[in-house]
Amino acid sequence: MEILSRRVERLGFFRPIIRQAQPRDNDIELMRQRYQLQVPYETLYGMSSDEARSLFSQGNSEEVLTQIFTRYKELERHCDFILCEGSDLTGLATPLEFDFNAQMANQIDAPVVVVANSFQKTREETLDLAQLLRESFEDEGCHLLAIMLNRVSRDIIDGVQSDVLQQWTHSTPVYALPEEESLSRPTIRRVAQALNARLLSGTHGNLNRLVRDYKVAAMNLANFLSRVQDGSLVITPGDRADLIVGTLAAFQSTSLPKVSGLILTGGLEPAPVVSRLIKGFEDTLPIYSVETDTYETATRVGDVADTIAPGNRPKVAAALGHFEKHVDVQKLESQIEIARSERITPVMFQYDLIERAQAEKKRVVLPEAMDERILRATEILLRRNVVDITLLGRESEIRLLAD
């Protein structure tokens, strides 16, 4: 999007399938706000994963593609270029998600930039992954622009880049991006949002501190402090004044690790005298309160997935800088052609016919009303509001067969 925003005035962003309609999808909101997309949020996705799973389970995969393609074409009317992000088919098998994304790319005739998760993979596994992805997408007839090997371990990044230069013989460029902790760890603000936590204390700058791990404080203070690390998120009951004060002291100290924040569990808040102590610090540790108990809170913290929130400018800047450092942006930009496709896929052809029929709606009389194929076709046409249909036959018999 950053590359395209330099060249395209009416830029669009589209996700075929999102996890759920509400709350709003983070990636869509990020793109809408950063690039000031002048279209409603609801036009930037095809359907929710629940809707898609329901149709897939009924064997209606073509209907999924058709509905999403229709939404895409509606957005296309308002944009000069649309960047389409892969689907979120949470709960479905990986092969199904791959097949769907490949089919979707073909239906809208969009070239593909593959982003592969190389986290915790060996040097050999990483290059094998690039080869597998290239073969898989090309076997599906997709046009590959580039392959991004994301989150490659810094221990092997030089070796992977060397392997790409020496062993990669294909025209599709491959870029290896090393693991960047500032992008893979959530901020204390993100964790608090996921927990629906209430802020008791904390300055704005400290809310963007990274959470590298979490520690449940249930032992005595001396043992606890010996286990704290830089970036630890401390979880403790709200009535443990000793641990609260000790954590505050550790945060202010120059000789102990700097914790990222403190979450008080059980809906309990510090005693008044402890609250006054907290207010006396200039550089205030982020302190949140949650209603859940310590065990449930720790479990939920462990499940928090990191995102780049729309308002987190430092993280946005870090992501862009990381990308520009490891990707040949000029080469990638030169491969992106802003032109209307001349390729016609079956879904494109069907969409064009329906659009023309809707523009000049007619009434069609069908005499073979007792044929199930005719009834199925009638249902589809009526749902798409393509034509008005008159079925010839006994109404009671037709209704019985239709039901």
Coordinates of C-alpha atoms in Angstrom, one line a residue:
M1 CA 0.0 0.0 0.0
E2 CA 2.9 2.4 0.8
I3 CA 4.3 1.8 -2.7
L4 CA 0.9 2.1 -4.4
S5 CA 0.0 5.3 -2.5
R6 CA 2.8 7.1 -4.3
R7 CA 1.3 6.4 -7.7
V8 CA -2.5 5.9 -7.3
E9 CA -5.0 8.5 -6.4
R10 CA -8.0 6.3 -5.8
L11 CA -6.5 3.4 -3.9
G12 CA -8.5 0.5 -2.5
F13 CA -8.0 -2.4 -0.1
F14 CA -10.0 -5.6 -0.1
R15 CA -10.1 -8.7 2.1
P16 CA -12.2 -11.6 0.6
I17 CA -12.9 -13.1 4.0
I18 CA -12.5 -11.6 7.4
R19 CA -12.8 -13.3 10.8
Q20 CA -16.0 -11.5 11.8
A21 CA -18.0 -8.4 10.8
Q22 CA -17.7 -6.9 14.3
P23 CA -15.5 -5.8 15.9
R24 CA -13.9 -4.2 12.8
D25 CA -11.1 -6.0 11.1
N26 CA -7.7 -4.5 12.2
D27 CA -6.0 -4.7 8.8
I28 CA -8.9 -2.9 7.1
E29 CA -9.0 -0.2 9.7
L30 CA -5.2 0.3 9.5
M31 CA -5.4 0.7 5.7
R32 CA -8.5 3.0 5.8
Q33 CA -6.9 5.3 8.4
R34 CA -3.3 5.5 7.1
Y35 CA -4.2 5.8 3.4
Q36 CA -7.4 7.7 3.9
L37 CA -9.5 5.4 1.8
Q38 CA -12.6 7.2 0.7
V39 CA -15.0 4.3 0.8
P40 CA -17.1 2.8 3.6
Y41 CA -15.7 0.0 5.7
E42 CA -18.4 -2.4 4.7
T43 CA -17.3 -2.3 1.0
L44 CA -13.7 -3.5 1.8
Y45 CA -14.5 -7.2 2.5
G46 CA -16.4 -10.0 0.9
M47 CA -17.9 -12.0 3.8
S48 CA -17.2 -13.2 7.3
S49 CA -15.5 -16.6 7.9
D50 CA -18.7 -17.9 9.5
E51 CA -20.7 -17.2 6.3
A52 CA -17.9 -18.8 4.2
R53 CA -17.7 -21.9 6.4
S54 CA -21.5 -22.4 6.2
L55 CA -21.4 -22.2 2.4
F56 CA -18.3 -24.5 2.2
S57 CA -20.0 -27.1 4.4
Q58 CA -23.0 -27.1 2.1
G59 CA -20.8 -27.7 -0.9
N60 CA -21.4 -24.2 -2.2
S61 CA -17.8 -23.1 -2.8
E62 CA -18.8 -21.5 -6.2
E63 CA -21.3 -19.3 -4.4
V64 CA -18.5 -18.1 -2.0
L65 CA -16.4 -17.0 -5.0
T66 CA -19.4 -15.5 -6.8
Q67 CA -20.5 -13.4 -3.8
I68 CA -17.0 -12.2 -3.0
F69 CA -16.3 -11.4 -6.7
T70 CA -19.5 -9.3 -6.8
R71 CA -18.4 -7.3 -3.7
Y72 CA -14.9 -6.8 -5.3
K73 CA -16.4 -5.5 -8.5
E74 CA -18.6 -3.1 -6.6
L75 CA -15.5 -1.7 -4.9
E76 CA -13.6 -1.6 -8.2
R77 CA -16.0 1.1 -9.5
H78 CA -14.6 3.5 -7.0
C79 CA -10.9 2.7 -7.2
D80 CA -8.1 2.9 -9.7
F81 CA -6.2 0.0 -8.0
I82 CA -7.1 -2.5 -5.3
L83 CA -4.7 -4.4 -3.1
C84 CA -6.3 -7.6 -2.1
E85 CA -5.1 -9.3 1.1
G86 CA -5.5 -13.1 1.6
S87 CA -8.5 -14.6 3.3
D88 CA -8.9 -15.4 7.0
L89 CA -10.5 -18.8 7.0
T90 CA -9.9 -19.5 10.7
G91 CA -10.9 -23.1 11.6
L92 CA -10.5 -24.5 8.1
A93 CA -7.7 -26.8 6.9
T94 CA -4.6 -25.0 5.4
P95 CA -5.0 -26.7 2.0
L96 CA -8.5 -25.4 1.7
E97 CA -7.4 -21.9 2.5
F98 CA -4.6 -22.1 0.0
D99 CA -6.9 -23.4 -2.8
F100 CA -9.4 -20.7 -2.1
N101 CA -6.8 -17.9 -2.2
A102 CA -5.3 -19.2 -5.4
Q103 CA -8.8 -19.5 -7.0
M104 CA -9.7 -16.0 -5.8
A105 CA -6.5 -14.5 -7.3
N106 CA -7.3 -16.2 -10.6
Q107 CA -10.9 -15.1 -10.6
I108 CA -9.9 -11.4 -10.3
D109 CA -6.8 -12.0 -12.4
A110 CA -4.5 -10.5 -9.7
P111 CA -0.8 -11.1 -9.6
V112 CA 0.3 -12.6 -6.3
V113 CA 2.9 -11.6 -3.7
V114 CA 3.2 -14.6 -1.4
V115 CA 4.1 -13.9 2.3
A116 CA 5.3 -17.1 4.0
N117 CA 5.8 -17.5 7.7
S118 CA 9.4 -18.8 8.2
F119 CA 9.3 -18.5 12.0
Q120 CA 11.4 -21.2 13.7
K121 CA 12.2 -22.9 10.4
T122 CA 15.7 -24.1 9.6
R123 CA 17.8 -22.8 6.7
E124 CA 16.9 -25.8 4.5
E125 CA 13.2 -25.7 5.5
T126 CA 13.0 -22.0 4.6
L127 CA 14.3 -22.4 1.0
D128 CA 12.2 -25.6 0.6
L129 CA 9.1 -23.5 1.6
A130 CA 9.9 -20.9 -1.1
Q131 CA 10.2 -23.7 -3.7
L132 CA 6.9 -25.3 -2.6
L133 CA 5.0 -22.1 -2.7
R134 CA 6.3 -21.2 -6.1
E135 CA 5.3 -24.6 -7.5
S136 CA 1.9 -24.6 -5.8
F137 CA 0.8 -21.2 -7.0
E138 CA 2.2 -21.7 -10.5
D139 CA 0.4 -25.1 -10.7
E140 CA -2.8 -23.2 -10.0
G141 CA -2.1 -20.8 -12.9
C142 CA -1.3 -17.8 -10.7
H143 CA 1.1 -15.0 -11.8
L144 CA 3.7 -14.6 -9.0
L145 CA 5.3 -11.2 -8.5
A146 CA 7.4 -12.1 -5.5
I147 CA 7.8 -14.4 -2.5
M148 CA 8.5 -12.9 0.9
L149 CA 10.0 -15.2 3.5
N150 CA 8.9 -13.5 6.7
R151 CA 10.3 -13.8 10.3
V152 CA 13.4 -15.7 9.3
S153 CA 15.6 -16.4 12.4
R154 CA 18.4 -13.9 12.6
D155 CA 20.8 -16.8 13.2
I156 CA 20.3 -18.0 9.7
I157 CA 19.2 -14.9 7.8
D158 CA 22.6 -14.5 6.1
G159 CA 22.7 -18.1 5.0
V160 CA 19.1 -18.0 3.7
Q161 CA 19.9 -14.8 1.6
S162 CA 23.1 -16.6 0.3
D163 CA 21.0 -19.7 -0.6
V164 CA 18.6 -17.5 -2.5
L165 CA 21.3 -15.8 -4.5
Q166 CA 23.2 -19.0 -5.3
Q167 CA 20.5 -21.7 -5.6
W168 CA 17.3 -19.8 -6.7
T169 CA 17.1 -20.1 -10.5
H170 CA 13.6 -18.9 -11.1
S171 CA 12.5 -15.5 -12.3
T172 CA 10.2 -14.9 -9.3
P173 CA 12.2 -12.8 -6.8
V174 CA 12.5 -14.1 -3.3
Y175 CA 13.1 -11.8 -0.3
A176 CA 14.1 -12.9 3.2
L177 CA 13.0 -10.7 6.1
P178 CA 14.5 -11.5 9.5
E179 CA 12.5 -11.8 12.7
E180 CA 11.9 -8.3 14.2
E181 CA 10.9 -8.4 17.9
S182 CA 9.3 -5.0 17.8
L183 CA 6.9 -6.3 15.2
S184 CA 6.2 -9.7 16.6
R185 CA 5.5 -8.8 20.3
P186 CA 2.3 -7.1 21.4
T187 CA 2.3 -3.8 23.3
I188 CA 0.9 -3.5 26.8
R189 CA -1.9 -1.4 25.2
R190 CA -2.8 -4.3 22.8
V191 CA -2.9 -6.8 25.7
A192 CA -5.1 -4.5 27.7
Q193 CA -7.5 -4.2 24.8
A194 CA -7.7 -7.9 24.4
L195 CA -8.5 -8.4 28.1
N196 CA -10.9 -5.5 28.2
A197 CA -8.8 -4.1 31.1
R198 CA -9.3 -0.8 32.8
L199 CA -6.4 1.6 33.0
L200 CA -5.5 2.7 36.6
S201 CA -2.2 4.4 35.9
G202 CA 0.2 4.9 33.1
T203 CA 1.6 7.6 30.7
H204 CA 0.8 7.5 27.0
G205 CA 4.4 6.6 25.9
N206 CA 4.6 3.7 28.3
L207 CA 1.5 2.1 26.9
N208 CA 3.4 1.2 23.7
R209 CA 6.0 -0.8 25.7
L210 CA 6.5 -4.3 24.3
V211 CA 5.4 -7.4 26.2
R212 CA 8.1 -10.0 25.8
D213 CA 6.7 -12.5 28.3
Y214 CA 4.4 -12.5 31.4
K215 CA 5.1 -13.5 35.0
V216 CA 2.5 -14.5 37.5
A217 CA 3.5 -13.0 40.8
A218 CA 2.4 -15.3 43.6
M219 CA 5.6 -15.8 45.6
N220 CA 7.4 -13.6 48.0
L221 CA 8.9 -10.4 46.7
A222 CA 12.6 -11.4 46.7
N223 CA 11.9 -14.6 44.7
F224 CA 9.7 -12.8 42.3
L225 CA 12.2 -10.0 41.5
S226 CA 14.9 -12.6 40.8
R227 CA 12.7 -14.0 38.0
V228 CA 11.6 -10.7 36.3
Q229 CA 13.0 -9.9 32.9
D230 CA 13.1 -6.9 30.6
G231 CA 9.6 -6.6 29.0
S232 CA 7.9 -8.9 31.5
L233 CA 4.2 -8.2 32.1
V234 CA 3.4 -8.8 35.8
I235 CA 0.1 -10.5 36.7
T236 CA -0.9 -10.4 40.4
P237 CA -4.0 -10.1 42.5
G238 CA -5.0 -6.5 43.2
D239 CA -4.6 -6.9 47.0
R240 CA -1.0 -7.9 46.9
A241 CA 0.4 -4.6 48.0
D242 CA 3.9 -6.0 48.5
L243 CA 4.2 -7.2 45.0
I244 CA 2.6 -4.0 43.5
V245 CA 5.1 -1.8 45.4
G246 CA 8.0 -4.1 44.5
T247 CA 7.1 -4.0 40.8
L248 CA 6.9 -0.2 40.9
A249 CA 10.3 -0.1 42.5
A250 CA 11.8 -2.4 39.9
F251 CA 10.3 -0.2 37.2
Q252 CA 12.0 2.9 38.6
S253 CA 15.3 1.1 39.4
T254 CA 18.3 1.3 37.0
S255 CA 19.8 -1.9 38.3
L256 CA 16.8 -4.2 37.8
P257 CA 15.0 -5.3 34.5
K258 CA 12.4 -2.9 33.2
V259 CA 8.9 -4.6 33.3
S260 CA 6.4 -3.6 30.7
G261 CA 3.3 -3.3 32.9
L262 CA 1.2 -4.6 35.8
I263 CA -2.2 -6.3 35.6
L264 CA -4.2 -6.6 38.8
T265 CA -6.7 -9.5 38.8
G266 CA -9.9 -10.3 40.5
G267 CA -11.4 -6.8 40.2
L268 CA -9.3 -5.7 43.2
E269 CA -7.6 -2.3 43.3
P270 CA -4.6 -1.1 45.4
A271 CA -5.2 0.2 48.8
P272 CA -5.6 4.0 49.0
V273 CA -2.1 4.5 50.4
V274 CA -0.6 2.4 47.6
S275 CA -2.6 4.4 45.0
R276 CA -1.1 7.7 46.5
L277 CA 2.3 6.1 46.2
I278 CA 1.7 5.3 42.5
K279 CA 0.6 8.9 41.7
G280 CA 3.9 10.2 43.2
F281 CA 6.0 8.7 40.4
E282 CA 6.7 10.8 37.3
D283 CA 7.4 7.9 35.0
T284 CA 4.4 5.8 35.8
L285 CA 4.2 2.1 35.2
P286 CA 1.1 1.1 33.2
I287 CA -1.2 -0.6 35.7
Y288 CA -4.5 -2.2 34.6
S289 CA -7.3 -3.9 36.5
V290 CA -9.3 -6.9 35.2
E291 CA -12.3 -8.8 36.6
T292 CA -11.0 -12.2 35.8
D293 CA -8.9 -14.3 38.2
T294 CA -5.2 -14.7 37.9
Y295 CA -5.2 -18.1 36.1
E296 CA -7.8 -17.0 33.5
T297 CA -6.0 -13.7 33.0
A298 CA -2.6 -15.4 32.4
T299 CA -4.2 -17.8 30.0
R300 CA -5.8 -15.0 28.0
V301 CA -2.6 -13.0 27.9
G302 CA -0.8 -16.0 26.4
D303 CA -3.4 -16.1 23.7
V304 CA -3.0 -12.5 22.6
A305 CA -1.9 -12.2 19.0
D306 CA 0.0 -9.2 17.9
T307 CA -1.3 -6.7 15.4
I308 CA -0.2 -3.4 14.1
A309 CA -3.0 -1.2 15.4
P310 CA -4.1 1.8 13.3
G311 CA -3.0 4.3 15.9
N312 CA 0.4 2.8 16.6
R313 CA 2.6 5.0 14.5
P314 CA 5.9 3.8 15.9
K315 CA 5.0 0.2 14.9
V316 CA 3.8 1.3 11.5
A317 CA 7.1 3.1 10.9
A318 CA 9.1 0.1 12.2
A319 CA 7.2 -2.2 9.8
L320 CA 7.8 0.0 6.8
G321 CA 11.5 0.5 7.6
H322 CA 12.0 -3.2 8.1
F323 CA 10.4 -3.9 4.7
E324 CA 12.3 -1.2 2.9
K325 CA 15.6 -2.5 4.4
H326 CA 15.2 -6.0 3.2
V327 CA 13.2 -5.8 0.0
D328 CA 14.2 -4.2 -3.4
V329 CA 11.3 -1.8 -3.4
Q330 CA 12.2 -0.3 -6.8
K331 CA 12.3 -3.7 -8.4
L332 CA 9.0 -4.7 -6.8
E333 CA 7.4 -1.4 -7.9
S334 CA 8.5 -1.9 -11.5
Q335 CA 6.7 -5.2 -11.6
I336 CA 3.4 -3.8 -10.6
E337 CA 1.4 -2.8 -13.7
I338 CA -1.6 -0.7 -13.2
A339 CA -3.8 -1.8 -16.1
R340 CA -7.2 -3.3 -16.6
S341 CA -7.0 -7.1 -17.2
E342 CA -8.1 -8.5 -20.6
R343 CA -8.3 -12.0 -19.1
I344 CA -11.9 -13.4 -18.8
T345 CA -12.6 -16.0 -16.1
P346 CA -15.9 -17.9 -15.7
V347 CA -16.9 -15.8 -12.7
M348 CA -16.0 -12.6 -14.6
F349 CA -18.1 -13.7 -17.6
Q350 CA -21.0 -14.6 -15.3
Y351 CA -20.8 -11.2 -13.5
D352 CA -20.7 -9.3 -16.7
L353 CA -23.8 -11.1 -18.0
I354 CA -25.7 -10.5 -14.7
E355 CA -24.7 -6.9 -14.6
R356 CA -26.0 -6.3 -18.2
A357 CA -29.2 -8.2 -17.4
Q358 CA -29.9 -6.2 -14.3
A359 CA -29.4 -3.0 -16.3
E360 CA -32.2 -4.0 -18.7
K361 CA -34.4 -6.3 -16.7
K362 CA -36.7 -8.6 -18.7
R363 CA -39.5 -11.1 -17.9
V364 CA -38.8 -14.7 -18.9
V365 CA -41.5 -17.4 -19.3
L366 CA -40.4 -20.9 -18.5
P367 CA -42.8 -23.7 -19.5
E368 CA -40.8 -26.6 -18.0
A369 CA -41.6 -25.7 -14.4
M370 CA -41.6 -29.3 -13.1
D371 CA -37.9 -29.7 -13.9
E372 CA -35.8 -29.4 -10.8
R373 CA -32.9 -27.9 -12.8
I374 CA -35.2 -25.1 -14.0
L375 CA -36.3 -24.5 -10.4
R376 CA -32.7 -24.3 -9.1
A377 CA -31.8 -21.9 -11.9
T378 CA -34.9 -19.8 -11.2
E379 CA -34.0 -19.5 -7.5
I380 CA -30.5 -18.3 -8.4
L381 CA -31.7 -15.7 -11.0
L382 CA -34.4 -14.4 -8.6
R383 CA -31.9 -14.1 -5.8
R384 CA -29.5 -12.1 -8.0
N385 CA -32.4 -9.9 -9.2
V386 CA -31.5 -10.6 -12.8
V387 CA -34.9 -11.2 -14.4
D388 CA -38.6 -11.6 -13.6
I389 CA -39.7 -15.1 -14.1
T390 CA -43.1 -16.7 -14.9
L391 CA -43.3 -20.5 -14.4
L392 CA -46.1 -22.3 -16.3
G393 CA -47.9 -25.1 -14.5
R394 CA -50.0 -25.8 -11.5
E395 CA -49.0 -23.5 -8.6
S396 CA -49.5 -26.2 -5.9
E397 CA -47.4 -28.7 -7.7
I398 CA -44.6 -26.2 -8.4
R399 CA -44.5 -25.1 -4.8
L400 CA -44.4 -28.7 -3.5
L401 CA -41.5 -29.5 -5.8
A402 CA -39.7 -26.2 -4.9
D403 CA -40.0 -26.9 -1.2

